[in-house]
Structures are given as structure tokens and as C-alpha cells.
């Protein structure tokens, strides 16, 4: 079962920190990320949110900022937020608010991401204790979290980016597919690093092929990556190589260009599965915000 629970191999990885000050106090001082618990009625569970503001947030009170929502925040937020702030300071990245969506600790994330990032329920061969709840998780993100963030911070509501890796990358493309069906209009851009599209015999890949995109009034940018050293799966009948999967993604999404989809798929030739997330998030954001000099 390829990369369905990629975080399990990272023993001793970063656990989510507990709140040490109120969200308002940290936000006002801009001394570090604000960390808070958020109960979702859609999921029926609580999540840990980590929010990092850009360096100029307090000195530019009239400015509104794009928001990057990062999945698996227990693992990626503490890397992404400071790197983006440093890159912003030297002109290598745009000023953004970073919202990390995480769980109370790393072990909880490693378990419940299967529940929240997948749809439909996993086939029996995967032996997942919980799965198939991406529809509820998407409702939490779009109907509860986004409005809460917009109320608390000076956000640019027309510029929201969702970023995820592995199963988080799968959920990112699931959210895109649901938006193409007209079921929400929450995000302007998507970054999907090494998405686990083999899940349930390529269910989501087939859905992306079949979905007739609703005409959008704005361009939706989609940045997808794979590592050239990621192993292809031989465990499932009819398994595709990663190159084949990437080619099909390009074909299906590029075919929706007239519906406002701008898709870019990159293969990082010397990267393994766990190497792709941080470079993908950075390069994807640079491309989306016009900071990528390779474009």
C-alpha cells in the first residue's frame, strides 16, 4: 500500500505545540504563530490551527493578504511558515498568511488524516480503521474555517491557496474536483505534492477525467508534483507509473483550460516521496504569485 500513511515512517517527528498565549496577544505582537483549537461541527472533532502572519502585517494596516492553508500542519507548518517569512524578506516569495491545519499531536495526525483526507471509504485491502471523510473535512474547511480566518485577519478572499502532500495532496485534488463540480468556491489555487491518486483504484483520477468543469469567473491555478525516485506500485492490479499518472493529470486538467484551469505538473527527478512537499509548496506559491523566475 504505497504512501497511504507516509507520516508513519517519520518516527520522532514534530508534534504540534500547545498554546502558550492567546491568539490576540500573539497576533498583535507578531512574535510568533498563533495556535488555537477549533471545533468543527461538520467533522465532529477538534483541530489545532497554527497561524503565521507576514512580517509587514502590523505595519500595513490597510493591506489584505493571500492565505495559504497547509494540511498535515503538525509536520509542515513549523518549516513552511518561517521559510516563507525569510523568503518574503528577500523578495523570493509573496507576503502571505499561513494557516496550518493540524491535530492535537503527531500521532493523532498520523491516524486521523486517513479519515479526513480520503474519499470514498477505503477498499478492504487498505485495512484502514477510518477513511472516507473528505466530504466532511472539506465542509469544515470551506464553511467553518475560511469564514473564521477571514473574520479574524485581513485576508484577500479572492486569493486562497490549499496545499497538501501525499494523502493531503489527494485531498487537495479532491477539493479541486468538488470545486469543478460547482460544490464550493473556496480556493483560487491548489498545490498538490505527490498526491496518492492510486487510492481506491484511481477513483479521484477517474473523477477528474469525468468532471465537466463549471465555468469560472477567475483562473484556478493547479500545481502538482511528483518525485522522480518515487516507487511505482506493483501491489494493485492495473497500477500506473507515476509518469503515467502525471501525464493523465496534465491531460485531464489542461483539457479544462477553457473553463479557467491553469495546470502545471512538475517531476523533481532526484526526489523521493518525502522530499517533495516543502519544495513543492514553495515553488507552487512562487509560480502562483508570479515570483517563479523559471516561468
mmCIF file of C-alpha atoms in Angstrom:
data_model
loop_
_atom_site.group_PDB
_atom_site.id
_atom_site.type_symbol
_atom_site.label_atom_id
_atom_site.label_comp_id
_atom_site.label_asym_id
_atom_site.label_seq_id
_atom_site.Cartn_x
_atom_site.Cartn_y
_atom_site.Cartn_z
ATOM 1 C CA UNK A 1 0.000 0.000 0.000
ATOM 2 C CA UNK A 2 2.069 2.862 -1.387
ATOM 3 C CA UNK A 3 2.467 6.031 0.672
ATOM 4 C CA UNK A 4 -1.065 5.926 2.153
ATOM 5 C CA UNK A 5 0.335 6.566 5.586
ATOM 6 C CA UNK A 6 3.588 8.286 4.654
ATOM 7 C CA UNK A 7 3.975 10.019 8.006
ATOM 8 C CA UNK A 8 4.280 6.708 9.852
ATOM 9 C CA UNK A 9 7.899 6.366 8.738
ATOM 10 C CA UNK A 10 8.886 9.623 10.405
ATOM 11 C CA UNK A 11 9.252 8.448 13.989
ATOM 12 C CA UNK A 12 10.058 11.216 16.364
ATOM 13 C CA UNK A 13 8.801 13.944 14.044
ATOM 14 C CA UNK A 14 7.481 17.320 15.132
ATOM 15 C CA UNK A 15 4.499 17.267 17.480
ATOM 16 C CA UNK A 16 2.080 20.161 17.500
ATOM 17 C CA UNK A 17 2.843 22.733 20.149
ATOM 18 C CA UNK A 18 0.310 23.710 22.745
ATOM 19 C CA UNK A 19 -0.950 27.293 23.113
ATOM 20 C CA UNK A 20 1.210 29.491 25.319
ATOM 21 C CA UNK A 21 -0.604 32.799 24.760
ATOM 22 C CA UNK A 22 -3.906 33.978 23.461
ATOM 23 C CA UNK A 23 -4.360 34.295 19.731
ATOM 24 C CA UNK A 24 -4.928 38.046 20.030
ATOM 25 C CA UNK A 25 -1.782 38.619 22.093
ATOM 26 C CA UNK A 26 0.463 36.743 19.679
ATOM 27 C CA UNK A 27 -1.200 38.292 16.662
ATOM 28 C CA UNK A 28 -0.775 41.805 17.989
ATOM 29 C CA UNK A 29 2.909 41.299 18.766
ATOM 30 C CA UNK A 30 3.518 39.252 15.606
ATOM 31 C CA UNK A 31 6.155 37.488 17.721
ATOM 32 C CA UNK A 32 5.254 34.007 16.569
ATOM 33 C CA UNK A 33 2.435 31.863 15.295
ATOM 34 C CA UNK A 34 -0.938 31.961 16.965
ATOM 35 C CA UNK A 35 -2.077 28.487 17.967
ATOM 36 C CA UNK A 36 -5.638 27.615 18.853
ATOM 37 C CA UNK A 37 -8.111 24.736 18.924
ATOM 38 C CA UNK A 38 -11.091 24.820 16.595
ATOM 39 C CA UNK A 39 -14.118 22.535 16.917
ATOM 40 C CA UNK A 40 -15.718 21.512 13.638
ATOM 41 C CA UNK A 41 -19.397 20.639 13.670
ATOM 42 C CA UNK A 42 -19.061 19.145 10.174
ATOM 43 C CA UNK A 43 -16.428 16.620 11.287
ATOM 44 C CA UNK A 44 -17.476 16.368 14.922
ATOM 45 C CA UNK A 45 -13.897 16.802 16.120
ATOM 46 C CA UNK A 46 -11.396 19.479 17.086
ATOM 47 C CA UNK A 47 -8.373 20.604 15.090
ATOM 48 C CA UNK A 48 -5.260 22.545 16.044
ATOM 49 C CA UNK A 49 -4.745 25.668 13.940
ATOM 50 C CA UNK A 50 -1.409 27.439 13.629
ATOM 51 C CA UNK A 51 -1.425 30.909 12.067
ATOM 52 C CA UNK A 52 1.642 32.820 10.915
ATOM 53 C CA UNK A 53 1.362 36.448 9.809
ATOM 54 C CA UNK A 54 3.745 38.032 7.273
ATOM 55 C CA UNK A 55 6.440 40.416 8.569
ATOM 56 C CA UNK A 56 4.638 43.550 7.402
ATOM 57 C CA UNK A 57 1.213 42.656 8.755
ATOM 58 C CA UNK A 58 1.269 45.057 11.714
ATOM 59 C CA UNK A 59 2.850 47.955 9.839
ATOM 60 C CA UNK A 60 0.488 47.904 6.839
ATOM 61 C CA UNK A 61 -2.981 48.018 8.408
ATOM 62 C CA UNK A 62 -4.787 48.636 5.125
ATOM 63 C CA UNK A 63 -3.272 45.721 3.261
ATOM 64 C CA UNK A 64 -5.020 42.375 2.738
ATOM 65 C CA UNK A 65 -3.045 39.183 2.260
ATOM 66 C CA UNK A 66 -3.352 35.876 0.401
ATOM 67 C CA UNK A 67 -3.826 32.886 2.707
ATOM 68 C CA UNK A 68 -2.053 29.551 2.304
ATOM 69 C CA UNK A 69 -3.831 26.665 4.052
ATOM 70 C CA UNK A 70 -1.335 23.870 4.765
ATOM 71 C CA UNK A 71 -2.512 20.339 5.581
ATOM 72 C CA UNK A 72 -0.592 17.993 7.926
ATOM 73 C CA UNK A 73 0.453 21.070 9.871
ATOM 74 C CA UNK A 74 1.992 19.015 12.703
ATOM 75 C CA UNK A 75 4.741 18.139 10.256
ATOM 76 C CA UNK A 76 4.959 21.036 7.803
ATOM 77 C CA UNK A 77 3.874 24.275 9.479
ATOM 78 C CA UNK A 78 6.995 24.827 11.588
ATOM 79 C CA UNK A 79 9.085 24.520 8.430
ATOM 80 C CA UNK A 80 6.897 26.387 5.964
ATOM 81 C CA UNK A 81 5.979 29.466 7.999
ATOM 82 C CA UNK A 82 9.498 30.719 8.868
ATOM 83 C CA UNK A 83 10.878 29.843 5.427
ATOM 84 C CA UNK A 84 8.137 31.830 3.719
ATOM 85 C CA UNK A 85 8.747 34.800 6.006
ATOM 86 C CA UNK A 86 12.500 34.679 5.283
ATOM 87 C CA UNK A 87 11.921 34.315 1.539
ATOM 88 C CA UNK A 88 9.469 37.180 1.636
ATOM 89 C CA UNK A 89 12.093 39.382 3.265
ATOM 90 C CA UNK A 90 14.492 38.921 0.338
ATOM 91 C CA UNK A 91 11.888 39.057 -2.407
ATOM 92 C CA UNK A 92 11.721 35.331 -3.155
ATOM 93 C CA UNK A 93 8.138 34.808 -2.034
ATOM 94 C CA UNK A 94 4.993 36.918 -1.643
ATOM 95 C CA UNK A 95 3.676 38.094 1.707
ATOM 96 C CA UNK A 96 1.082 35.574 2.826
ATOM 97 C CA UNK A 97 -0.793 34.451 5.901
ATOM 98 C CA UNK A 98 -0.097 30.777 6.598
ATOM 99 C CA UNK A 99 -2.800 28.698 8.287
ATOM 100 C CA UNK A 100 -1.721 25.223 9.315
ATOM 101 C CA UNK A 101 -4.497 22.672 9.799
ATOM 102 C CA UNK A 102 -3.329 20.074 12.283
ATOM 103 C CA UNK A 103 -4.292 17.817 15.158
ATOM 104 C CA UNK A 104 -3.553 17.760 18.875
ATOM 105 C CA UNK A 105 -0.322 15.826 18.292
ATOM 106 C CA UNK A 106 1.624 13.999 15.606
ATOM 107 C CA UNK A 107 0.247 10.551 16.461
ATOM 108 C CA UNK A 108 -3.324 11.810 16.111
ATOM 109 C CA UNK A 109 -2.491 13.353 12.745
ATOM 110 C CA UNK A 110 -0.917 10.098 11.565
ATOM 111 C CA UNK A 111 -4.188 8.309 12.315
ATOM 112 C CA UNK A 112 -6.944 10.779 11.517
ATOM 113 C CA UNK A 113 -5.519 12.095 8.242
ATOM 114 C CA UNK A 114 -6.780 8.792 6.782
ATOM 115 C CA UNK A 115 -10.259 9.728 7.947
ATOM 116 C CA UNK A 116 -10.172 13.332 6.786
ATOM 117 C CA UNK A 117 -8.222 13.283 3.514
ATOM 118 C CA UNK A 118 -9.798 10.324 1.706
ATOM 119 C CA UNK A 119 -12.989 9.753 -0.234
ATOM 120 C CA UNK A 120 -14.751 7.382 -0.659
ATOM 121 C CA UNK A 121 -14.305 4.770 2.104
ATOM 122 C CA UNK A 122 -11.142 2.754 1.534
ATOM 123 C CA UNK A 123 -11.329 -0.641 -0.155
ATOM 124 C CA UNK A 124 -10.810 -3.546 2.299
ATOM 125 C CA UNK A 125 -7.258 -4.235 1.089
ATOM 126 C CA UNK A 126 -6.042 -0.993 2.671
ATOM 127 C CA UNK A 127 -7.120 -2.088 6.165
ATOM 128 C CA UNK A 128 -7.784 1.498 7.249
ATOM 129 C CA UNK A 129 -9.587 1.783 10.559
ATOM 130 C CA UNK A 130 -11.243 5.031 9.438
ATOM 131 C CA UNK A 131 -11.499 6.591 5.987
ATOM 132 C CA UNK A 132 -13.777 8.328 3.533
ATOM 133 C CA UNK A 133 -14.464 11.552 5.427
ATOM 134 C CA UNK A 134 -13.036 14.075 2.958
ATOM 135 C CA UNK A 135 -16.510 15.424 2.196
ATOM 136 C CA UNK A 136 -16.998 16.353 5.859
ATOM 137 C CA UNK A 137 -13.478 17.720 6.173
ATOM 138 C CA UNK A 138 -13.985 19.861 3.074
ATOM 139 C CA UNK A 139 -17.187 21.220 4.584
ATOM 140 C CA UNK A 140 -15.243 22.120 7.736
ATOM 141 C CA UNK A 141 -12.564 23.918 5.726
ATOM 142 C CA UNK A 142 -14.812 25.841 3.343
ATOM 143 C CA UNK A 143 -17.809 26.586 5.564
ATOM 144 C CA UNK A 144 -16.234 26.942 9.002
ATOM 145 C CA UNK A 145 -12.503 27.603 8.806
ATOM 146 C CA UNK A 146 -12.355 30.023 5.868
ATOM 147 C CA UNK A 147 -15.028 32.382 7.255
ATOM 148 C CA UNK A 148 -13.382 32.264 10.687
ATOM 149 C CA UNK A 149 -9.995 33.190 9.229
ATOM 150 C CA UNK A 150 -11.477 35.981 7.136
ATOM 151 C CA UNK A 151 -13.142 37.407 10.234
ATOM 152 C CA UNK A 152 -10.020 37.251 12.384
ATOM 153 C CA UNK A 153 -7.437 38.537 9.879
ATOM 154 C CA UNK A 154 -7.097 40.897 6.913
ATOM 155 C CA UNK A 155 -7.355 38.279 4.203
ATOM 156 C CA UNK A 156 -7.650 38.550 0.443
ATOM 157 C CA UNK A 157 -10.717 36.373 -0.035
ATOM 158 C CA UNK A 158 -10.053 36.094 -3.772
ATOM 159 C CA UNK A 159 -6.620 34.578 -3.160
ATOM 160 C CA UNK A 160 -6.709 31.415 -1.073
ATOM 161 C CA UNK A 161 -4.306 28.522 -1.683
ATOM 162 C CA UNK A 162 -4.729 24.948 -0.418
ATOM 163 C CA UNK A 163 -1.525 22.880 -0.106
ATOM 164 C CA UNK A 164 -1.132 19.212 0.779
ATOM 165 C CA UNK A 165 1.212 16.246 0.386
ATOM 166 C CA UNK A 166 0.552 12.535 -0.228
ATOM 167 C CA UNK A 167 -2.923 11.877 1.147
ATOM 168 C CA UNK A 168 -3.036 15.612 1.786
ATOM 169 C CA UNK A 169 -2.258 16.028 -1.902
ATOM 170 C CA UNK A 170 -5.109 13.667 -2.667
ATOM 171 C CA UNK A 171 -7.456 15.805 -0.575
ATOM 172 C CA UNK A 172 -6.224 18.940 -2.327
ATOM 173 C CA UNK A 173 -7.222 17.490 -5.705
ATOM 174 C CA UNK A 174 -10.481 16.204 -4.216
ATOM 175 C CA UNK A 175 -11.275 19.790 -3.167
ATOM 176 C CA UNK A 176 -10.428 20.927 -6.687
ATOM 177 C CA UNK A 177 -12.691 18.285 -8.225
ATOM 178 C CA UNK A 178 -15.544 19.346 -5.959
ATOM 179 C CA UNK A 179 -14.998 22.964 -6.956
ATOM 180 C CA UNK A 180 -15.084 21.978 -10.637
ATOM 181 C CA UNK A 181 -18.488 20.445 -9.957
ATOM 182 C CA UNK A 182 -19.627 23.769 -8.520
ATOM 183 C CA UNK A 183 -19.967 22.495 -4.947
ATOM 184 C CA UNK A 184 -17.812 25.231 -3.421
ATOM 185 C CA UNK A 185 -15.789 28.252 -4.464
ATOM 186 C CA UNK A 186 -13.345 28.417 -1.604
ATOM 187 C CA UNK A 187 -9.928 28.425 -3.252
ATOM 188 C CA UNK A 188 -8.228 30.207 -6.105
ATOM 189 C CA UNK A 189 -5.232 27.849 -6.264
ATOM 190 C CA UNK A 190 -4.145 24.340 -5.312
ATOM 191 C CA UNK A 191 -0.728 22.812 -4.583
ATOM 192 C CA UNK A 192 -0.651 19.008 -4.582
ATOM 193 C CA UNK A 193 2.679 17.329 -3.794
ATOM 194 C CA UNK A 194 2.928 13.607 -4.624
ATOM 195 C CA UNK A 195 -0.846 13.018 -4.419
ATOM 196 C CA UNK A 196 -1.808 9.417 -3.609
ATOM 197 C CA UNK A 197 -4.036 9.072 -6.647
ATOM 198 C CA UNK A 198 -3.749 5.294 -6.697
ATOM 199 C CA UNK A 199 -6.160 5.320 -3.725
ATOM 200 C CA UNK A 200 -9.223 3.137 -4.406
ATOM 201 C CA UNK A 201 -8.032 2.136 -7.864
ATOM 202 C CA UNK A 202 -7.571 5.707 -9.111
ATOM 203 C CA UNK A 203 -11.057 6.798 -8.080
ATOM 204 C CA UNK A 204 -10.223 10.510 -7.968
ATOM 205 C CA UNK A 205 -8.210 10.457 -11.184
ATOM 206 C CA UNK A 206 -11.224 8.978 -12.943
ATOM 207 C CA UNK A 207 -13.480 11.594 -11.348
ATOM 208 C CA UNK A 208 -11.238 14.387 -12.597
ATOM 209 C CA UNK A 209 -11.464 12.932 -16.085
ATOM 210 C CA UNK A 210 -15.255 12.730 -15.992
ATOM 211 C CA UNK A 211 -15.998 16.042 -14.271
ATOM 212 C CA UNK A 212 -17.245 18.726 -16.678
ATOM 213 C CA UNK A 213 -15.802 21.871 -15.180
ATOM 214 C CA UNK A 214 -18.172 24.656 -14.262
ATOM 215 C CA UNK A 215 -17.196 27.894 -15.996
ATOM 216 C CA UNK A 216 -15.230 30.019 -13.550
ATOM 217 C CA UNK A 217 -15.035 33.792 -13.440
ATOM 218 C CA UNK A 218 -11.389 33.566 -12.406
ATOM 219 C CA UNK A 219 -8.370 31.449 -13.268
ATOM 220 C CA UNK A 220 -7.810 28.489 -10.928
ATOM 221 C CA UNK A 221 -4.119 27.600 -10.744
ATOM 222 C CA UNK A 222 -3.153 23.992 -10.003
ATOM 223 C CA UNK A 223 0.446 22.978 -9.242
ATOM 224 C CA UNK A 224 1.153 19.228 -8.993
ATOM 225 C CA UNK A 225 4.469 17.499 -8.362
ATOM 226 C CA UNK A 226 5.960 14.041 -8.095
ATOM 227 C CA UNK A 227 9.453 12.842 -7.240
ATOM 228 C CA UNK A 228 11.306 11.027 -9.986
ATOM 229 C CA UNK A 229 12.537 8.434 -7.465
ATOM 230 C CA UNK A 230 9.106 7.617 -6.056
ATOM 231 C CA UNK A 231 8.437 3.942 -6.461
ATOM 232 C CA UNK A 232 5.631 2.803 -8.724
ATOM 233 C CA UNK A 233 3.131 0.464 -7.111
ATOM 234 C CA UNK A 234 3.013 -3.180 -8.094
ATOM 235 C CA UNK A 235 0.590 -4.128 -5.353
ATOM 236 C CA UNK A 236 -2.591 -3.167 -7.166
ATOM 237 C CA UNK A 237 -3.913 -4.552 -10.462
ATOM 238 C CA UNK A 238 -3.567 -2.088 -13.298
ATOM 239 C CA UNK A 239 -1.213 0.179 -11.340
ATOM 240 C CA UNK A 240 0.117 3.148 -13.283
ATOM 241 C CA UNK A 241 3.617 4.517 -13.140
ATOM 242 C CA UNK A 242 3.986 7.980 -11.679
ATOM 243 C CA UNK A 243 4.906 9.296 -15.112
ATOM 244 C CA UNK A 244 1.653 7.889 -16.492
ATOM 245 C CA UNK A 245 -0.323 9.395 -13.629
ATOM 246 C CA UNK A 246 1.306 12.791 -14.122
ATOM 247 C CA UNK A 247 0.612 12.671 -17.861
ATOM 248 C CA UNK A 248 -3.056 11.851 -17.268
ATOM 249 C CA UNK A 249 -3.394 14.656 -14.733
ATOM 250 C CA UNK A 250 -1.924 17.087 -17.242
ATOM 251 C CA UNK A 251 -4.269 15.819 -19.933
ATOM 252 C CA UNK A 252 -7.430 15.934 -17.816
ATOM 253 C CA UNK A 253 -6.800 19.328 -16.221
ATOM 254 C CA UNK A 254 -5.282 21.027 -19.253
ATOM 255 C CA UNK A 255 -8.375 19.956 -21.164
ATOM 256 C CA UNK A 256 -10.378 22.216 -18.846
ATOM 257 C CA UNK A 257 -8.304 25.296 -19.722
ATOM 258 C CA UNK A 258 -11.278 26.969 -21.347
ATOM 259 C CA UNK A 259 -13.066 26.609 -18.011
ATOM 260 C CA UNK A 260 -10.399 28.669 -16.259
ATOM 261 C CA UNK A 261 -7.940 25.931 -15.196
ATOM 262 C CA UNK A 262 -4.217 26.692 -15.437
ATOM 263 C CA UNK A 263 -2.356 23.494 -14.574
ATOM 264 C CA UNK A 264 1.360 22.859 -14.168
ATOM 265 C CA UNK A 265 2.816 19.405 -13.380
ATOM 266 C CA UNK A 266 6.483 19.073 -12.364
ATOM 267 C CA UNK A 267 8.615 15.979 -11.802
ATOM 268 C CA UNK A 268 11.542 16.537 -9.418
ATOM 269 C CA UNK A 269 13.892 13.991 -10.932
ATOM 270 C CA UNK A 270 16.069 13.167 -7.896
ATOM 271 C CA UNK A 271 13.374 13.345 -5.219
ATOM 272 C CA UNK A 272 11.753 10.570 -3.220
ATOM 273 C CA UNK A 273 8.179 10.755 -1.941
ATOM 274 C CA UNK A 274 9.044 12.530 1.317
ATOM 275 C CA UNK A 275 11.347 15.014 -0.412
ATOM 276 C CA UNK A 276 8.640 16.744 -2.440
ATOM 277 C CA UNK A 277 6.369 18.672 -0.036
ATOM 278 C CA UNK A 278 8.390 21.731 1.045
ATOM 279 C CA UNK A 279 9.924 22.466 -2.400
ATOM 280 C CA UNK A 280 6.500 21.915 -3.977
ATOM 281 C CA UNK A 281 4.778 24.322 -1.599
ATOM 282 C CA UNK A 282 7.436 26.979 -2.182
ATOM 283 C CA UNK A 283 7.711 26.613 -5.962
ATOM 284 C CA UNK A 284 3.955 26.357 -6.333
ATOM 285 C CA UNK A 285 3.393 29.533 -4.370
ATOM 286 C CA UNK A 286 6.089 31.366 -6.323
ATOM 287 C CA UNK A 287 4.508 30.287 -9.594
ATOM 288 C CA UNK A 288 1.034 31.271 -8.493
ATOM 289 C CA UNK A 289 2.106 34.665 -7.212
ATOM 290 C CA UNK A 290 4.434 35.466 -10.114
ATOM 291 C CA UNK A 291 7.705 35.049 -8.221
ATOM 292 C CA UNK A 292 8.953 31.992 -10.129
ATOM 293 C CA UNK A 293 11.768 33.113 -12.418
ATOM 294 C CA UNK A 294 11.584 29.864 -14.393
ATOM 295 C CA UNK A 295 8.218 30.876 -15.798
#
